[in-house]
Amino acid sequence: MSDLSHTPSPLEHVLETCLYVKSAPKAAAWYEDALGVTPVFVTDRMANFPLGPSTLLLFTLGQTGDDIKSEDGMIPHHGPTPDLLSLLNQEGGKSLLNQHFCFAVDKPDDVDKWENRLRKKDVKVLSTMTWQKGGKSVYFEDLDGHIGEIGSRGIWPHW
């Protein structure tokens, strides 16, 4: 018989989603205005938005390449490697990362309301999708060219 005390608890949800942006303060202002979410803090390096049980982190490109050490431990470096940064930080060009993320809402009607808000805020709405299980999504582009989605229940078997 195996010792279950060595079995870790199951994973519950994704705690943090991170996007790399050209400027965390500018991107944070965009998210606050366009989506009405309030950051807990904003620095030149990063912004932090609590969203239910999850957290959206915006990191300025090139500001996460070093480990952050403290007496409590270390946060390892992450993000694009230095050889990619020059491409990703080019001026005037289209974003090359185009990361995708999805915010959850309860009902398809909520997605319609979000689509209206996005359009009123002059956010570039890319498309909508009605899913076979009854869910609905609206896709939009953020300040840095990332592809955001707001989706209702009925997209996945578990959501």
PDB file of C-alpha atoms in Angstrom:
ATOM      1  CA  MET A   1       0.000   0.000   0.000  1.00  0.00           C
ATOM      2  CA  SER A   2       1.410   3.430  -0.941  1.00  0.00           C
ATOM      3  CA  ASP A   3       1.786   6.274   1.512  1.00  0.00           C
ATOM      4  CA  LEU A   4      -0.793   8.897   0.467  1.00  0.00           C
ATOM      5  CA  SER A   5       0.811  11.540   2.675  1.00  0.00           C
ATOM      6  CA  HIS A   6       3.417  11.994  -0.087  1.00  0.00           C
ATOM      7  CA  THR A   7       0.794  12.624  -2.772  1.00  0.00           C
ATOM      8  CA  PRO A   8       0.406  16.324  -3.556  1.00  0.00           C
ATOM      9  CA  SER A   9      -3.032  17.882  -3.617  1.00  0.00           C
ATOM     10  CA  PRO A  10      -4.576  18.276  -7.095  1.00  0.00           C
ATOM     11  CA  LEU A  11      -4.001  21.492  -9.011  1.00  0.00           C
ATOM     12  CA  GLU A  12      -7.035  23.779  -8.654  1.00  0.00           C
ATOM     13  CA  HIS A  13      -6.679  26.562 -11.205  1.00  0.00           C
ATOM     14  CA  VAL A  14      -4.162  28.809 -12.927  1.00  0.00           C
ATOM     15  CA  LEU A  15      -3.202  31.383 -10.296  1.00  0.00           C
ATOM     16  CA  GLU A  16      -1.286  33.765 -12.555  1.00  0.00           C
ATOM     17  CA  THR A  17      -1.423  34.579 -16.251  1.00  0.00           C
ATOM     18  CA  CYS A  18       1.336  36.801 -17.538  1.00  0.00           C
ATOM     19  CA  LEU A  19       1.539  38.973 -20.622  1.00  0.00           C
ATOM     20  CA  TYR A  20       4.682  40.713 -21.827  1.00  0.00           C
ATOM     21  CA  VAL A  21       4.036  44.324 -22.831  1.00  0.00           C
ATOM     22  CA  LYS A  22       6.091  47.262 -24.064  1.00  0.00           C
ATOM     23  CA  SER A  23       5.207  49.355 -20.988  1.00  0.00           C
ATOM     24  CA  ALA A  24       3.509  47.950 -17.885  1.00  0.00           C
ATOM     25  CA  PRO A  25       2.228  51.400 -16.767  1.00  0.00           C
ATOM     26  CA  LYS A  26       0.724  52.175 -20.201  1.00  0.00           C
ATOM     27  CA  ALA A  27      -0.785  48.705 -20.540  1.00  0.00           C
ATOM     28  CA  ALA A  28      -2.174  48.890 -16.985  1.00  0.00           C
ATOM     29  CA  ALA A  29      -3.881  52.193 -17.792  1.00  0.00           C
ATOM     30  CA  TRP A  30      -5.363  50.623 -20.945  1.00  0.00           C
ATOM     31  CA  TYR A  31      -6.731  47.598 -19.027  1.00  0.00           C
ATOM     32  CA  GLU A  32      -8.155  49.825 -16.317  1.00  0.00           C
ATOM     33  CA  ASP A  33      -9.914  52.065 -18.845  1.00  0.00           C
ATOM     34  CA  ALA A  34     -11.004  49.458 -21.401  1.00  0.00           C
ATOM     35  CA  LEU A  35     -11.945  46.628 -19.047  1.00  0.00           C
ATOM     36  CA  GLY A  36     -12.628  48.448 -15.782  1.00  0.00           C
ATOM     37  CA  VAL A  37     -10.200  46.301 -13.790  1.00  0.00           C
ATOM     38  CA  THR A  38      -8.168  47.928 -11.039  1.00  0.00           C
ATOM     39  CA  PRO A  39      -4.514  47.030 -10.503  1.00  0.00           C
ATOM     40  CA  VAL A  40      -3.227  46.271  -7.004  1.00  0.00           C
ATOM     41  CA  PHE A  41       0.048  47.906  -7.956  1.00  0.00           C
ATOM     42  CA  VAL A  42       1.850  49.240 -11.014  1.00  0.00           C
ATOM     43  CA  THR A  43       5.605  49.738 -11.415  1.00  0.00           C
ATOM     44  CA  ASP A  44       7.816  50.261 -14.446  1.00  0.00           C
ATOM     45  CA  ARG A  45       8.517  46.509 -14.304  1.00  0.00           C
ATOM     46  CA  MET A  46       5.022  45.087 -13.811  1.00  0.00           C
ATOM     47  CA  ALA A  47       1.335  45.507 -13.030  1.00  0.00           C
ATOM     48  CA  ASN A  48      -0.872  43.157 -11.021  1.00  0.00           C
ATOM     49  CA  PHE A  49      -4.646  42.744 -11.478  1.00  0.00           C
ATOM     50  CA  PRO A  50      -6.606  40.401  -9.159  1.00  0.00           C
ATOM     51  CA  LEU A  51      -9.442  38.693 -11.057  1.00  0.00           C
ATOM     52  CA  GLY A  52     -11.454  36.343  -8.851  1.00  0.00           C
ATOM     53  CA  PRO A  53      -9.153  33.451  -7.907  1.00  0.00           C
ATOM     54  CA  SER A  54      -6.642  34.425 -10.618  1.00  0.00           C
ATOM     55  CA  THR A  55      -4.160  37.218 -11.206  1.00  0.00           C
ATOM     56  CA  LEU A  56      -3.272  38.946 -14.468  1.00  0.00           C
ATOM     57  CA  LEU A  57       0.361  40.064 -14.506  1.00  0.00           C
ATOM     58  CA  LEU A  58       1.702  42.511 -17.084  1.00  0.00           C
ATOM     59  CA  PHE A  59       5.496  42.529 -17.375  1.00  0.00           C
ATOM     60  CA  THR A  60       7.479  45.115 -19.312  1.00  0.00           C
ATOM     61  CA  LEU A  61       9.587  43.392 -21.959  1.00  0.00           C
ATOM     62  CA  GLY A  62      13.218  43.200 -20.901  1.00  0.00           C
ATOM     63  CA  GLN A  63      12.504  43.741 -17.194  1.00  0.00           C
ATOM     64  CA  THR A  64      12.301  40.089 -16.143  1.00  0.00           C
ATOM     65  CA  GLY A  65      15.671  38.773 -17.331  1.00  0.00           C
ATOM     66  CA  ASP A  66      17.321  38.677 -13.900  1.00  0.00           C
ATOM     67  CA  ASP A  67      16.531  36.508 -10.896  1.00  0.00           C
ATOM     68  CA  ILE A  68      15.026  38.422  -7.972  1.00  0.00           C
ATOM     69  CA  LYS A  69      16.654  37.246  -4.759  1.00  0.00           C
ATOM     70  CA  SER A  70      15.553  37.984  -1.217  1.00  0.00           C
ATOM     71  CA  GLU A  71      16.062  36.444   2.208  1.00  0.00           C
ATOM     72  CA  ASP A  72      12.793  34.549   1.618  1.00  0.00           C
ATOM     73  CA  GLY A  73      13.862  32.871  -1.626  1.00  0.00           C
ATOM     74  CA  MET A  74      14.212  33.652  -5.300  1.00  0.00           C
ATOM     75  CA  ILE A  75      11.909  34.417  -8.221  1.00  0.00           C
ATOM     76  CA  PRO A  76      13.614  33.024 -11.327  1.00  0.00           C
ATOM     77  CA  HIS A  77      14.062  35.101 -14.458  1.00  0.00           C
ATOM     78  CA  HIS A  78      11.505  34.587 -17.223  1.00  0.00           C
ATOM     79  CA  GLY A  79      10.331  36.063 -20.478  1.00  0.00           C
ATOM     80  CA  PRO A  80      11.843  36.356 -23.926  1.00  0.00           C
ATOM     81  CA  THR A  81      15.551  35.699 -24.262  1.00  0.00           C
ATOM     82  CA  PRO A  82      17.801  38.691 -24.976  1.00  0.00           C
ATOM     83  CA  ASP A  83      18.200  37.722 -28.638  1.00  0.00           C
ATOM     84  CA  LEU A  84      14.427  38.041 -29.129  1.00  0.00           C
ATOM     85  CA  LEU A  85      14.008  41.320 -27.257  1.00  0.00           C
ATOM     86  CA  SER A  86      15.349  43.497 -30.082  1.00  0.00           C
ATOM     87  CA  LEU A  87      12.697  42.046 -32.404  1.00  0.00           C
ATOM     88  CA  LEU A  88       9.915  42.356 -29.851  1.00  0.00           C
ATOM     89  CA  ASN A  89      10.788  45.944 -28.918  1.00  0.00           C
ATOM     90  CA  GLN A  90      10.961  47.326 -32.444  1.00  0.00           C
ATOM     91  CA  GLU A  91       9.258  50.684 -32.826  1.00  0.00           C
ATOM     92  CA  GLY A  92       6.159  51.049 -34.960  1.00  0.00           C
ATOM     93  CA  GLY A  93       6.003  47.395 -35.902  1.00  0.00           C
ATOM     94  CA  LYS A  94       3.172  45.006 -35.222  1.00  0.00           C
ATOM     95  CA  SER A  95       3.428  43.010 -32.011  1.00  0.00           C
ATOM     96  CA  LEU A  96       5.197  39.717 -32.529  1.00  0.00           C
ATOM     97  CA  LEU A  97       4.027  37.964 -29.371  1.00  0.00           C
ATOM     98  CA  ASN A  98       0.259  37.993 -29.905  1.00  0.00           C
ATOM     99  CA  GLN A  99      -0.338  36.021 -26.715  1.00  0.00           C
ATOM    100  CA  HIS A 100      -3.879  34.715 -26.159  1.00  0.00           C
ATOM    101  CA  PHE A 101      -5.833  34.780 -22.908  1.00  0.00           C
ATOM    102  CA  CYS A 102      -9.489  34.484 -21.925  1.00  0.00           C
ATOM    103  CA  PHE A 103     -11.448  36.200 -19.156  1.00  0.00           C
ATOM    104  CA  ALA A 104     -14.444  34.240 -17.836  1.00  0.00           C
ATOM    105  CA  VAL A 105     -17.995  35.511 -17.430  1.00  0.00           C
ATOM    106  CA  ASP A 106     -21.058  33.500 -16.470  1.00  0.00           C
ATOM    107  CA  LYS A 107     -23.607  33.865 -19.285  1.00  0.00           C
ATOM    108  CA  PRO A 108     -23.600  34.457 -23.053  1.00  0.00           C
ATOM    109  CA  ASP A 109     -25.582  37.669 -22.411  1.00  0.00           C
ATOM    110  CA  ASP A 110     -22.624  38.899 -20.352  1.00  0.00           C
ATOM    111  CA  VAL A 111     -20.401  38.457 -23.412  1.00  0.00           C
ATOM    112  CA  ASP A 112     -22.793  40.631 -25.443  1.00  0.00           C
ATOM    113  CA  LYS A 113     -22.582  43.355 -22.795  1.00  0.00           C
ATOM    114  CA  TRP A 114     -18.785  43.161 -22.819  1.00  0.00           C
ATOM    115  CA  GLU A 115     -18.723  43.397 -26.604  1.00  0.00           C
ATOM    116  CA  ASN A 116     -20.797  46.591 -26.357  1.00  0.00           C
ATOM    117  CA  ARG A 117     -18.444  48.022 -23.725  1.00  0.00           C
ATOM    118  CA  LEU A 118     -15.369  47.192 -25.802  1.00  0.00           C
ATOM    119  CA  ARG A 119     -16.842  48.887 -28.860  1.00  0.00           C
ATOM    120  CA  LYS A 120     -17.802  51.981 -26.828  1.00  0.00           C
ATOM    121  CA  LYS A 121     -14.212  52.166 -25.548  1.00  0.00           C
ATOM    122  CA  ASP A 122     -12.923  51.929 -29.153  1.00  0.00           C
ATOM    123  CA  VAL A 123     -11.231  48.606 -28.453  1.00  0.00           C
ATOM    124  CA  LYS A 124     -10.525  46.666 -31.644  1.00  0.00           C
ATOM    125  CA  VAL A 125     -13.055  43.806 -31.601  1.00  0.00           C
ATOM    126  CA  LEU A 126     -11.753  41.010 -33.831  1.00  0.00           C
ATOM    127  CA  SER A 127     -14.625  38.519 -33.838  1.00  0.00           C
ATOM    128  CA  THR A 128     -17.290  36.688 -31.906  1.00  0.00           C
ATOM    129  CA  MET A 129     -17.931  32.970 -31.582  1.00  0.00           C
ATOM    130  CA  THR A 130     -20.963  30.952 -30.522  1.00  0.00           C
ATOM    131  CA  TRP A 131     -19.859  27.559 -29.264  1.00  0.00           C
ATOM    132  CA  GLN A 132     -21.681  24.216 -29.742  1.00  0.00           C
ATOM    133  CA  LYS A 133     -22.186  23.802 -25.989  1.00  0.00           C
ATOM    134  CA  GLY A 134     -23.992  27.171 -25.808  1.00  0.00           C
ATOM    135  CA  GLY A 135     -21.127  29.404 -24.746  1.00  0.00           C
ATOM    136  CA  LYS A 136     -20.150  32.618 -26.439  1.00  0.00           C
ATOM    137  CA  SER A 137     -16.888  34.539 -26.870  1.00  0.00           C
ATOM    138  CA  VAL A 138     -15.792  37.953 -28.044  1.00  0.00           C
ATOM    139  CA  TYR A 139     -12.182  38.387 -29.170  1.00  0.00           C
ATOM    140  CA  PHE A 140     -10.342  41.719 -28.989  1.00  0.00           C
ATOM    141  CA  GLU A 141      -6.876  43.180 -29.389  1.00  0.00           C
ATOM    142  CA  ASP A 142      -5.152  44.927 -26.498  1.00  0.00           C
ATOM    143  CA  LEU A 143      -2.693  47.821 -26.574  1.00  0.00           C
ATOM    144  CA  ASP A 144       0.229  45.469 -27.328  1.00  0.00           C
ATOM    145  CA  GLY A 145      -1.514  43.348 -29.950  1.00  0.00           C
ATOM    146  CA  HIS A 146      -2.345  40.434 -27.644  1.00  0.00           C
ATOM    147  CA  ILE A 147      -5.560  38.583 -28.438  1.00  0.00           C
ATOM    148  CA  GLY A 148      -7.956  38.754 -25.512  1.00  0.00           C
ATOM    149  CA  GLU A 149     -11.154  36.801 -25.213  1.00  0.00           C
ATOM    150  CA  ILE A 150     -14.142  37.164 -22.920  1.00  0.00           C
ATOM    151  CA  GLY A 151     -15.973  33.848 -22.780  1.00  0.00           C
ATOM    152  CA  SER A 152     -19.049  32.497 -21.027  1.00  0.00           C
ATOM    153  CA  ARG A 153     -19.857  29.110 -19.608  1.00  0.00           C
ATOM    154  CA  GLY A 154     -20.508  26.572 -22.352  1.00  0.00           C
ATOM    155  CA  ILE A 155     -17.127  26.873 -24.069  1.00  0.00           C
ATOM    156  CA  TRP A 156     -15.496  23.805 -22.524  1.00  0.00           C
ATOM    157  CA  PRO A 157     -16.979  20.719 -20.834  1.00  0.00           C
ATOM    158  CA  HIS A 158     -15.712  22.066 -17.486  1.00  0.00           C
ATOM    159  CA  TRP A 159     -16.714  25.690 -18.159  1.00  0.00           C
TER     160      TRP A 159
END
